[in-house]
mmCIF file of C-alpha atoms in Angstrom:
data_model
loop_
_atom_site.group_PDB
_atom_site.id
_atom_site.type_symbol
_atom_site.label_atom_id
_atom_site.label_comp_id
_atom_site.label_asym_id
_atom_site.label_seq_id
_atom_site.Cartn_x
_atom_site.Cartn_y
_atom_site.Cartn_z
ATOM 1 C CA MET A 1197 42.184 -32.709 17.482
ATOM 2 C CA SER A 1198 39.987 -34.870 19.719
ATOM 3 C CA GLU A 1199 37.250 -37.089 18.299
ATOM 4 C CA GLU A 1200 34.632 -35.256 20.410
ATOM 5 C CA LYS A 1201 35.708 -31.877 19.029
ATOM 6 C CA LEU A 1202 35.568 -33.190 15.466
ATOM 7 C CA ARG A 1203 32.025 -34.453 16.034
ATOM 8 C CA LEU A 1204 30.975 -31.048 17.400
ATOM 9 C CA GLU A 1205 32.459 -29.263 14.385
ATOM 10 C CA ASP A 1206 30.695 -31.681 12.004
ATOM 11 C CA LEU A 1207 27.364 -31.045 13.742
ATOM 12 C CA LEU A 1208 27.901 -27.285 13.638
ATOM 13 C CA GLY A 1209 28.813 -27.420 9.953
ATOM 14 C CA GLU A 1210 25.696 -29.471 9.189
ATOM 15 C CA LYS A 1211 23.524 -27.036 11.142
ATOM 16 C CA LEU A 1212 24.970 -24.041 9.288
ATOM 17 C CA ALA A 1213 24.547 -25.795 5.939
ATOM 18 C CA ASN A 1214 20.916 -26.606 6.662
ATOM 19 C CA GLY A 1215 20.351 -23.050 7.873
ATOM 20 C CA ASP A 1216 21.606 -21.637 4.572
ATOM 21 C CA LYS A 1217 19.538 -24.160 2.645
ATOM 22 C CA ASP A 1218 16.378 -23.290 4.583
ATOM 23 C CA LYS A 1219 16.903 -19.540 4.313
ATOM 24 C CA ILE A 1220 14.172 -17.757 2.347
ATOM 25 C CA ASP A 1221 15.334 -14.623 0.544
ATOM 26 C CA TYR A 1222 13.206 -14.601 -2.616
ATOM 27 C CA VAL A 1223 9.525 -15.546 -2.849
ATOM 28 C CA ALA A 1224 7.327 -15.961 -5.930
ATOM 29 C CA ILE A 1225 3.599 -15.318 -5.636
ATOM 30 C CA ILE A 1226 1.333 -16.689 -8.342
ATOM 31 C CA GLY A 1227 -1.586 -14.282 -8.665
ATOM 32 C CA GLY A 1228 -1.641 -10.568 -7.880
ATOM 33 C CA GLY A 1229 -5.255 -10.258 -6.743
ATOM 34 C CA LEU A 1230 -6.407 -9.021 -3.351
ATOM 35 C CA MET A 1231 -4.819 -11.879 -1.397
ATOM 36 C CA GLY A 1232 -1.683 -12.062 -3.529
ATOM 37 C CA ARG A 1233 -1.037 -8.340 -3.066
ATOM 38 C CA GLY A 1234 -1.603 -8.553 0.674
ATOM 39 C CA ILE A 1235 0.765 -11.511 1.002
ATOM 40 C CA ALA A 1236 3.397 -9.715 -1.101
ATOM 41 C CA GLN A 1237 3.156 -6.563 1.037
ATOM 42 C CA THR A 1238 3.495 -8.581 4.241
ATOM 43 C CA ILE A 1239 6.530 -10.520 3.015
ATOM 44 C CA SER A 1240 8.232 -7.432 1.587
ATOM 45 C CA ALA A 1241 7.658 -5.522 4.841
ATOM 46 C CA ALA A 1242 9.725 -8.263 6.537
ATOM 47 C CA GLY A 1243 12.667 -7.442 4.231
ATOM 48 C CA ILE A 1244 12.232 -10.318 1.756
ATOM 49 C CA ASP A 1245 12.236 -9.828 -2.026
ATOM 50 C CA VAL A 1246 9.038 -10.820 -3.852
ATOM 51 C CA VAL A 1247 8.026 -11.404 -7.454
ATOM 52 C CA ILE A 1248 4.320 -11.424 -8.347
ATOM 53 C CA ILE A 1249 3.575 -13.447 -11.468
ATOM 54 C CA GLU A 1250 0.401 -12.578 -13.361
ATOM 55 C CA LYS A 1251 -1.323 -13.824 -16.516
ATOM 56 C CA ASP A 1252 -0.807 -10.673 -18.609
ATOM 57 C CA GLU A 1253 0.589 -7.145 -18.534
ATOM 58 C CA GLU A 1254 -2.831 -5.596 -17.895
ATOM 59 C CA ARG A 1255 -3.264 -7.632 -14.700
ATOM 60 C CA CYS A 1256 0.296 -6.771 -13.632
ATOM 61 C CA LYS A 1257 -0.413 -3.060 -14.017
ATOM 62 C CA LYS A 1258 -3.758 -3.295 -12.210
ATOM 63 C CA SER A 1259 -2.204 -5.254 -9.325
ATOM 64 C CA GLN A 1260 0.626 -2.756 -8.957
ATOM 65 C CA GLU A 1261 -1.722 0.243 -9.027
ATOM 66 C CA SER A 1262 -4.104 -1.379 -6.533
ATOM 67 C CA LEU A 1263 -1.348 -2.133 -4.026
ATOM 68 C CA LYS A 1264 0.033 1.395 -4.270
ATOM 69 C CA ALA A 1265 -3.460 2.890 -3.846
ATOM 70 C CA SER A 1266 -4.096 0.682 -0.810
ATOM 71 C CA MET A 1267 -0.870 1.795 0.868
ATOM 72 C CA GLU A 1268 -1.540 5.446 0.016
ATOM 73 C CA ARG A 1269 -4.845 5.127 1.885
ATOM 74 C CA GLU A 1270 -2.884 3.779 4.854
ATOM 75 C CA ILE A 1271 -0.583 6.802 4.639
ATOM 76 C CA SER A 1272 -3.587 9.138 4.675
ATOM 77 C CA ARG A 1273 -4.706 7.440 7.916
ATOM 78 C CA TRP A 1274 -1.230 7.853 9.444
ATOM 79 C CA ALA A 1275 -0.870 4.050 9.522
ATOM 80 C CA MET A 1276 2.145 4.036 7.191
ATOM 81 C CA THR A 1277 4.825 6.483 6.039
ATOM 82 C CA GLN A 1278 5.903 7.365 2.511
ATOM 83 C CA SER A 1279 9.331 5.891 3.171
ATOM 84 C CA GLU A 1280 7.777 2.590 4.360
ATOM 85 C CA MET A 1281 5.678 2.377 1.210
ATOM 86 C CA LYS A 1282 8.697 3.133 -0.954
ATOM 87 C CA SER A 1283 10.736 0.478 0.831
ATOM 88 C CA ILE A 1284 8.007 -2.174 0.466
ATOM 89 C CA LEU A 1285 7.412 -1.452 -3.235
ATOM 90 C CA SER A 1286 11.156 -1.515 -3.963
ATOM 91 C CA ARG A 1287 11.235 -5.196 -2.987
ATOM 92 C CA ILE A 1288 8.243 -6.257 -5.121
ATOM 93 C CA LYS A 1289 8.508 -7.035 -8.810
ATOM 94 C CA TRP A 1290 5.596 -7.729 -11.174
ATOM 95 C CA THR A 1291 6.025 -9.896 -14.256
ATOM 96 C CA THR A 1292 4.330 -12.385 -16.574
ATOM 97 C CA ASP A 1293 7.583 -14.316 -17.036
ATOM 98 C CA ARG A 1294 7.895 -17.553 -15.053
ATOM 99 C CA SER A 1295 11.636 -17.722 -15.679
ATOM 100 C CA GLU A 1296 12.088 -16.147 -12.219
ATOM 101 C CA ILE A 1297 10.687 -19.294 -10.546
ATOM 102 C CA PRO A 1298 13.977 -21.298 -10.494
ATOM 103 C CA GLU A 1299 15.601 -18.429 -8.576
ATOM 104 C CA CYS A 1300 12.970 -18.429 -5.824
ATOM 105 C CA ASP A 1301 13.293 -20.164 -2.445
ATOM 106 C CA LEU A 1302 9.533 -20.391 -1.947
ATOM 107 C CA VAL A 1303 6.472 -20.299 -4.224
ATOM 108 C CA ILE A 1304 3.038 -19.200 -2.984
ATOM 109 C CA GLU A 1305 -0.076 -19.812 -5.087
ATOM 110 C CA ALA A 1306 -2.822 -17.229 -4.492
ATOM 111 C CA VAL A 1307 -5.298 -17.692 -7.348
ATOM 112 C CA ASP A 1308 -9.064 -18.298 -7.302
ATOM 113 C CA GLU A 1309 -10.569 -21.249 -5.399
ATOM 114 C CA ASN A 1310 -10.612 -23.485 -8.459
ATOM 115 C CA TYR A 1311 -9.182 -26.987 -8.088
ATOM 116 C CA GLU A 1312 -8.408 -27.525 -11.785
ATOM 117 C CA LEU A 1313 -6.636 -24.159 -12.030
ATOM 118 C CA LYS A 1314 -4.542 -24.810 -8.931
ATOM 119 C CA LYS A 1315 -3.682 -28.316 -10.112
ATOM 120 C CA GLN A 1316 -2.513 -26.971 -13.477
ATOM 121 C CA ILE A 1317 -0.386 -24.281 -11.824
ATOM 122 C CA PHE A 1318 1.281 -26.709 -9.406
ATOM 123 C CA LYS A 1319 2.059 -29.150 -12.205
ATOM 124 C CA GLU A 1320 3.716 -26.428 -14.278
ATOM 125 C CA LEU A 1321 5.630 -25.028 -11.309
ATOM 126 C CA ASP A 1322 6.914 -28.490 -10.389
ATOM 127 C CA GLU A 1323 8.663 -28.744 -13.748
ATOM 128 C CA ILE A 1324 10.584 -25.455 -13.469
ATOM 129 C CA ALA A 1325 11.239 -24.847 -9.747
ATOM 130 C CA LYS A 1326 14.280 -26.137 -7.876
ATOM 131 C CA PRO A 1327 13.711 -29.671 -6.479
ATOM 132 C CA ASP A 1328 13.923 -28.502 -2.854
ATOM 133 C CA THR A 1329 11.594 -25.505 -3.279
ATOM 134 C CA ILE A 1330 8.498 -25.614 -1.068
ATOM 135 C CA PHE A 1331 5.131 -24.880 -2.688
ATOM 136 C CA ILE A 1332 2.435 -23.117 -0.666
ATOM 137 C CA SER A 1333 -1.249 -22.771 -1.474
ATOM 138 C CA ASN A 1334 -3.467 -20.104 0.066
ATOM 139 C CA THR A 1335 -6.551 -22.281 -0.437
ATOM 140 C CA SER A 1336 -9.214 -22.055 2.263
ATOM 141 C CA THR A 1337 -11.335 -25.077 1.342
ATOM 142 C CA LEU A 1338 -9.680 -27.306 -1.289
ATOM 143 C CA SER A 1339 -7.703 -30.529 -0.755
ATOM 144 C CA LEU A 1340 -3.954 -29.967 -0.702
ATOM 145 C CA THR A 1341 -3.350 -33.706 -0.932
ATOM 146 C CA LYS A 1342 -5.149 -33.827 -4.293
ATOM 147 C CA ILE A 1343 -3.249 -30.786 -5.530
ATOM 148 C CA ALA A 1344 0.063 -32.347 -4.396
ATOM 149 C CA GLU A 1345 -0.636 -35.499 -6.427
ATOM 150 C CA VAL A 1346 0.267 -33.696 -9.670
ATOM 151 C CA THR A 1347 3.789 -32.893 -8.378
ATOM 152 C CA LYS A 1348 6.928 -34.893 -7.671
ATOM 153 C CA ARG A 1349 7.300 -33.172 -4.288
ATOM 154 C CA PRO A 1350 4.220 -34.013 -2.159
ATOM 155 C CA ASP A 1351 6.370 -33.751 0.976
ATOM 156 C CA LYS A 1352 7.046 -30.087 0.124
ATOM 157 C CA ILE A 1353 3.416 -29.021 -0.366
ATOM 158 C CA ILE A 1354 1.781 -27.076 2.470
ATOM 159 C CA GLY A 1355 -1.039 -24.587 2.931
ATOM 160 C CA MET A 1356 -0.776 -21.117 4.398
ATOM 161 C CA HIS A 1357 -4.302 -19.790 4.764
ATOM 162 C CA PHE A 1358 -3.938 -16.047 5.230
ATOM 163 C CA LEU A 1359 -6.931 -13.933 6.236
ATOM 164 C CA ASN A 1360 -7.848 -10.625 4.624
ATOM 165 C CA PRO A 1361 -6.524 -7.962 5.099
ATOM 166 C CA VAL A 1362 -3.282 -9.941 5.171
ATOM 167 C CA PRO A 1363 -0.952 -7.170 6.472
ATOM 168 C CA LYS A 1364 -3.226 -6.561 9.487
ATOM 169 C CA VAL A 1365 -4.420 -10.029 10.540
ATOM 170 C CA PRO A 1366 -1.707 -11.643 12.719
ATOM 171 C CA LEU A 1367 -2.930 -15.207 12.150
ATOM 172 C CA VAL A 1368 -2.070 -17.768 9.486
ATOM 173 C CA GLU A 1369 -3.325 -21.370 9.349
ATOM 174 C CA LEU A 1370 -0.610 -23.863 8.403
ATOM 175 C CA VAL A 1371 -2.370 -26.696 6.607
ATOM 176 C CA ARG A 1372 -0.643 -30.045 6.539
ATOM 177 C CA ALA A 1373 -1.453 -32.369 3.627
ATOM 178 C CA LEU A 1374 -1.196 -36.165 3.831
ATOM 179 C CA GLU A 1375 2.476 -36.322 2.794
ATOM 180 C CA THR A 1376 3.747 -32.947 4.049
ATOM 181 C CA SER A 1377 7.039 -33.590 5.867
ATOM 182 C CA ASP A 1378 7.917 -32.443 9.386
ATOM 183 C CA ARG A 1379 10.834 -30.488 7.939
ATOM 184 C CA THR A 1380 8.531 -28.566 5.587
ATOM 185 C CA VAL A 1381 6.266 -27.691 8.508
ATOM 186 C CA GLU A 1382 9.188 -26.435 10.593
ATOM 187 C CA ILE A 1383 10.607 -24.308 7.767
ATOM 188 C CA ILE A 1384 7.249 -22.665 7.119
ATOM 189 C CA LYS A 1385 6.601 -22.117 10.831
ATOM 190 C CA LYS A 1386 9.855 -20.138 10.984
ATOM 191 C CA PHE A 1387 8.912 -18.265 7.810
ATOM 192 C CA ALA A 1388 5.493 -17.380 9.278
ATOM 193 C CA ALA A 1389 7.124 -15.985 12.411
ATOM 194 C CA ARG A 1390 9.613 -14.033 10.303
ATOM 195 C CA ILE A 1391 6.797 -12.244 8.451
ATOM 196 C CA GLY A 1392 5.005 -11.440 11.702
ATOM 197 C CA LYS A 1393 2.314 -14.123 11.718
ATOM 198 C CA THR A 1394 1.279 -16.493 14.482
ATOM 199 C CA PRO A 1395 0.931 -19.946 12.869
ATOM 200 C CA VAL A 1396 -1.840 -22.320 13.916
ATOM 201 C CA GLN A 1397 -1.292 -25.837 12.597
ATOM 202 C CA VAL A 1398 -4.357 -27.629 11.232
ATOM 203 C CA TYR A 1399 -4.831 -30.862 9.342
ATOM 204 C CA GLU A 1400 -6.409 -30.940 5.935
ATOM 205 C CA TYR A 1401 -10.194 -30.794 6.076
ATOM 206 C CA PRO A 1402 -12.664 -28.616 4.160
ATOM 207 C CA GLY A 1403 -12.691 -25.139 5.674
ATOM 208 C CA PHE A 1404 -9.926 -25.850 8.228
ATOM 209 C CA VAL A 1405 -10.709 -23.789 11.366
ATOM 210 C CA THR A 1406 -11.382 -20.169 10.428
ATOM 211 C CA THR A 1407 -13.415 -20.653 7.248
ATOM 212 C CA ARG A 1408 -15.475 -23.516 8.632
ATOM 213 C CA ALA A 1409 -16.322 -21.560 11.784
ATOM 214 C CA ILE A 1410 -17.102 -18.187 10.183
ATOM 215 C CA VAL A 1411 -19.118 -19.300 7.125
ATOM 216 C CA PRO A 1412 -22.231 -20.447 9.059
ATOM 217 C CA LEU A 1413 -22.280 -17.134 10.954
ATOM 218 C CA LEU A 1414 -22.118 -15.103 7.734
ATOM 219 C CA ASN A 1415 -24.733 -17.310 6.088
ATOM 220 C CA GLU A 1416 -27.127 -17.077 9.035
ATOM 221 C CA ALA A 1417 -26.832 -13.275 9.089
ATOM 222 C CA MET A 1418 -27.758 -13.264 5.402
ATOM 223 C CA TYR A 1419 -30.802 -15.468 6.043
ATOM 224 C CA ILE A 1420 -31.879 -13.148 8.888
ATOM 225 C CA LEU A 1421 -31.751 -10.300 6.356
ATOM 226 C CA LEU A 1422 -33.617 -12.377 3.739
ATOM 227 C CA GLU A 1423 -36.399 -13.171 6.223
ATOM 228 C CA GLY A 1424 -36.866 -9.472 7.044
ATOM 229 C CA ILE A 1425 -36.112 -9.863 10.746
ATOM 230 C CA ALA A 1426 -33.802 -6.817 10.773
ATOM 231 C CA SER A 1427 -32.015 -4.447 8.392
ATOM 232 C CA ALA A 1428 -28.410 -5.040 7.323
ATOM 233 C CA GLN A 1429 -27.265 -2.118 9.472
ATOM 234 C CA ASP A 1430 -29.139 -3.370 12.545
ATOM 235 C CA ILE A 1431 -27.895 -6.952 12.124
ATOM 236 C CA ASP A 1432 -24.302 -5.731 12.085
ATOM 237 C CA THR A 1433 -24.873 -3.298 14.974
ATOM 238 C CA ALA A 1434 -26.391 -6.070 17.091
ATOM 239 C CA MET A 1435 -23.430 -8.381 16.546
ATOM 240 C CA LYS A 1436 -20.823 -5.666 17.099
ATOM 241 C CA LEU A 1437 -22.323 -4.370 20.331
ATOM 242 C CA GLY A 1438 -23.654 -7.699 21.579
ATOM 243 C CA TYR A 1439 -20.516 -9.778 20.980
ATOM 244 C CA ASN A 1440 -17.751 -7.170 20.742
ATOM 245 C CA PHE A 1441 -17.086 -7.840 17.031
ATOM 246 C CA LYS A 1442 -14.896 -5.259 15.275
ATOM 247 C CA MET A 1443 -17.281 -5.420 12.314
ATOM 248 C CA GLY A 1444 -20.636 -7.075 11.764
ATOM 249 C CA PRO A 1445 -21.007 -10.293 9.735
ATOM 250 C CA LEU A 1446 -22.415 -8.580 6.624
ATOM 251 C CA GLU A 1447 -19.628 -5.997 6.460
ATOM 252 C CA MET A 1448 -17.192 -8.829 7.169
ATOM 253 C CA ALA A 1449 -18.510 -10.749 4.155
ATOM 254 C CA ASP A 1450 -18.173 -7.593 2.027
ATOM 255 C CA THR A 1451 -14.571 -7.227 3.221
ATOM 256 C CA MET A 1452 -13.725 -10.837 2.333
ATOM 257 C CA GLY A 1453 -15.281 -10.504 -1.125
ATOM 258 C CA LEU A 1454 -18.752 -11.944 -1.749
ATOM 259 C CA ASP A 1455 -17.534 -14.056 -4.665
ATOM 260 C CA GLU A 1456 -14.935 -15.653 -2.374
ATOM 261 C CA VAL A 1457 -17.499 -16.220 0.373
ATOM 262 C CA LEU A 1458 -19.846 -17.863 -2.137
ATOM 263 C CA ALA A 1459 -17.033 -20.120 -3.393
ATOM 264 C CA TRP A 1460 -16.265 -21.216 0.197
ATOM 265 C CA MET A 1461 -19.930 -21.960 0.887
ATOM 266 C CA GLU A 1462 -20.333 -23.918 -2.336
ATOM 267 C CA THR A 1463 -17.267 -26.052 -1.591
ATOM 268 C CA LEU A 1464 -18.310 -26.742 2.013
ATOM 269 C CA TRP A 1465 -21.924 -27.421 0.975
ATOM 270 C CA HIS A 1466 -20.817 -29.976 -1.643
ATOM 271 C CA SER A 1467 -18.028 -31.479 0.494
ATOM 272 C CA LEU A 1468 -19.839 -31.809 3.810
ATOM 273 C CA GLY A 1469 -23.499 -31.730 2.775
ATOM 274 C CA GLU A 1470 -24.480 -29.694 5.842
ATOM 275 C CA PRO A 1471 -27.470 -27.291 5.369
ATOM 276 C CA ARG A 1472 -25.682 -24.575 7.358
ATOM 277 C CA TYR A 1473 -23.306 -24.117 4.405
ATOM 278 C CA ARG A 1474 -26.041 -23.808 1.730
ATOM 279 C CA PRO A 1475 -25.518 -20.292 0.285
ATOM 280 C CA CYS A 1476 -28.260 -17.756 0.983
ATOM 281 C CA PRO A 1477 -30.097 -16.589 -2.181
ATOM 282 C CA ILE A 1478 -29.230 -12.956 -1.400
ATOM 283 C CA LEU A 1479 -25.529 -13.824 -1.675
ATOM 284 C CA ARG A 1480 -26.029 -15.512 -5.031
ATOM 285 C CA LYS A 1481 -27.986 -12.475 -6.284
ATOM 286 C CA LEU A 1482 -25.293 -9.983 -5.277
ATOM 287 C CA VAL A 1483 -22.544 -12.062 -6.890
ATOM 288 C CA ARG A 1484 -24.572 -12.380 -10.126
ATOM 289 C CA GLU A 1485 -24.889 -8.577 -10.162
ATOM 290 C CA ARG A 1486 -21.101 -8.267 -9.569
ATOM 291 C CA LYS A 1487 -21.718 -6.453 -6.293
ATOM 292 C CA LEU A 1488 -18.838 -8.180 -4.575
ATOM 293 C CA GLY A 1489 -18.323 -5.994 -1.516
ATOM 294 C CA LYS A 1490 -15.607 -3.481 -0.743
ATOM 295 C CA LYS A 1491 -13.492 -4.364 -3.766
ATOM 296 C CA THR A 1492 -16.291 -3.219 -6.110
ATOM 297 C CA GLY A 1493 -17.651 -0.512 -3.824
ATOM 298 C CA GLU A 1494 -20.960 -2.245 -3.199
ATOM 299 C CA GLY A 1495 -22.248 -5.415 -1.573
ATOM 300 C CA PHE A 1496 -24.539 -5.538 1.430
ATOM 301 C CA PHE A 1497 -23.437 -1.914 1.912
ATOM 302 C CA LYS A 1498 -22.096 0.857 -0.334
ATOM 303 C CA TYR A 1499 -18.548 2.042 0.401
ATOM 304 C CA ASP A 1500 -16.417 5.109 -0.249
ATOM 305 C CA ALA A 1501 -12.863 4.989 -1.643
ATOM 306 C CA ASP A 1502 -11.483 4.364 1.865
ATOM 307 C CA GLY A 1503 -13.740 1.351 2.436
ATOM 308 C CA LYS A 1504 -16.035 3.178 4.857
ATOM 309 C CA ILE A 1505 -19.756 2.416 4.757
ATOM 310 C CA ILE A 1506 -21.834 5.109 3.047
ATOM 311 C CA THR A 1507 -25.210 3.416 3.244
ATOM 312 C CA SER A 1508 -26.889 0.024 3.320
ATOM 313 C CA THR A 1509 -28.020 -1.380 -0.036
ATOM 314 C CA MET A 1510 -30.600 -3.590 1.663
ATOM 315 C CA GLN A 1511 -33.142 -2.892 4.378
#
């Protein structure tokens, strides 16, 4: 056999070996809240097995029931079939046992925007996951580089900032930390495409692109409401008709979750010190009252079980 042919076979063998190594067939998601469920549904719909790991059995049950209810609403709107829901749910497992982690090819953290919590989770995961497993955070404002410092794999830490509702929004921001390797970026780009998302690569900075751009708009709409310039309904109508938005900024904030929006504003306000990120008092008031938007049925508006606006809570 010629030397050239041997070299070609060696290259092909290496390529196949790397392909098998990079293949993602089983994904762990830490946290089964709104974002975790949406990410799990999206990944499962692409034919990949998922395990959602929660703190306790009660949270596991609630997460499972919420995802099923969400998909049943989609079925009622003719946006999904019973067989599609059955297929998606068959590939998702809920558990409190982290012993599944070593079997997973990818781990996605989707817990609250709390640096200490994320740091603790990444440190624990680093001790039990396979050495070549990539860790992903869904953070929208926190420093991935700082989170990566608690692991022995900073080159395998990357952000995937999904937007809510995850199954419907085709975008994902790929956030590169200081030591994230080119290989990690390429693997996750391919993974993003596989699950039907268009990846936009951004470098680590508070708010990245989407959060940093949208937060001032939401905040300003809230201040317009606070100052009595227009009602919540009229503010949203003006922005929808005037700028061709699918939903107005106040309904958008309700959809994102007002507690999440407040957390983003707080982080950007403290990190960047810009007045445009200082949370509006109305937002703080609603969060204190646990009126968190669509997920609780009330925020700037009241909603029915299908997430449709019933009435405005503020004039």
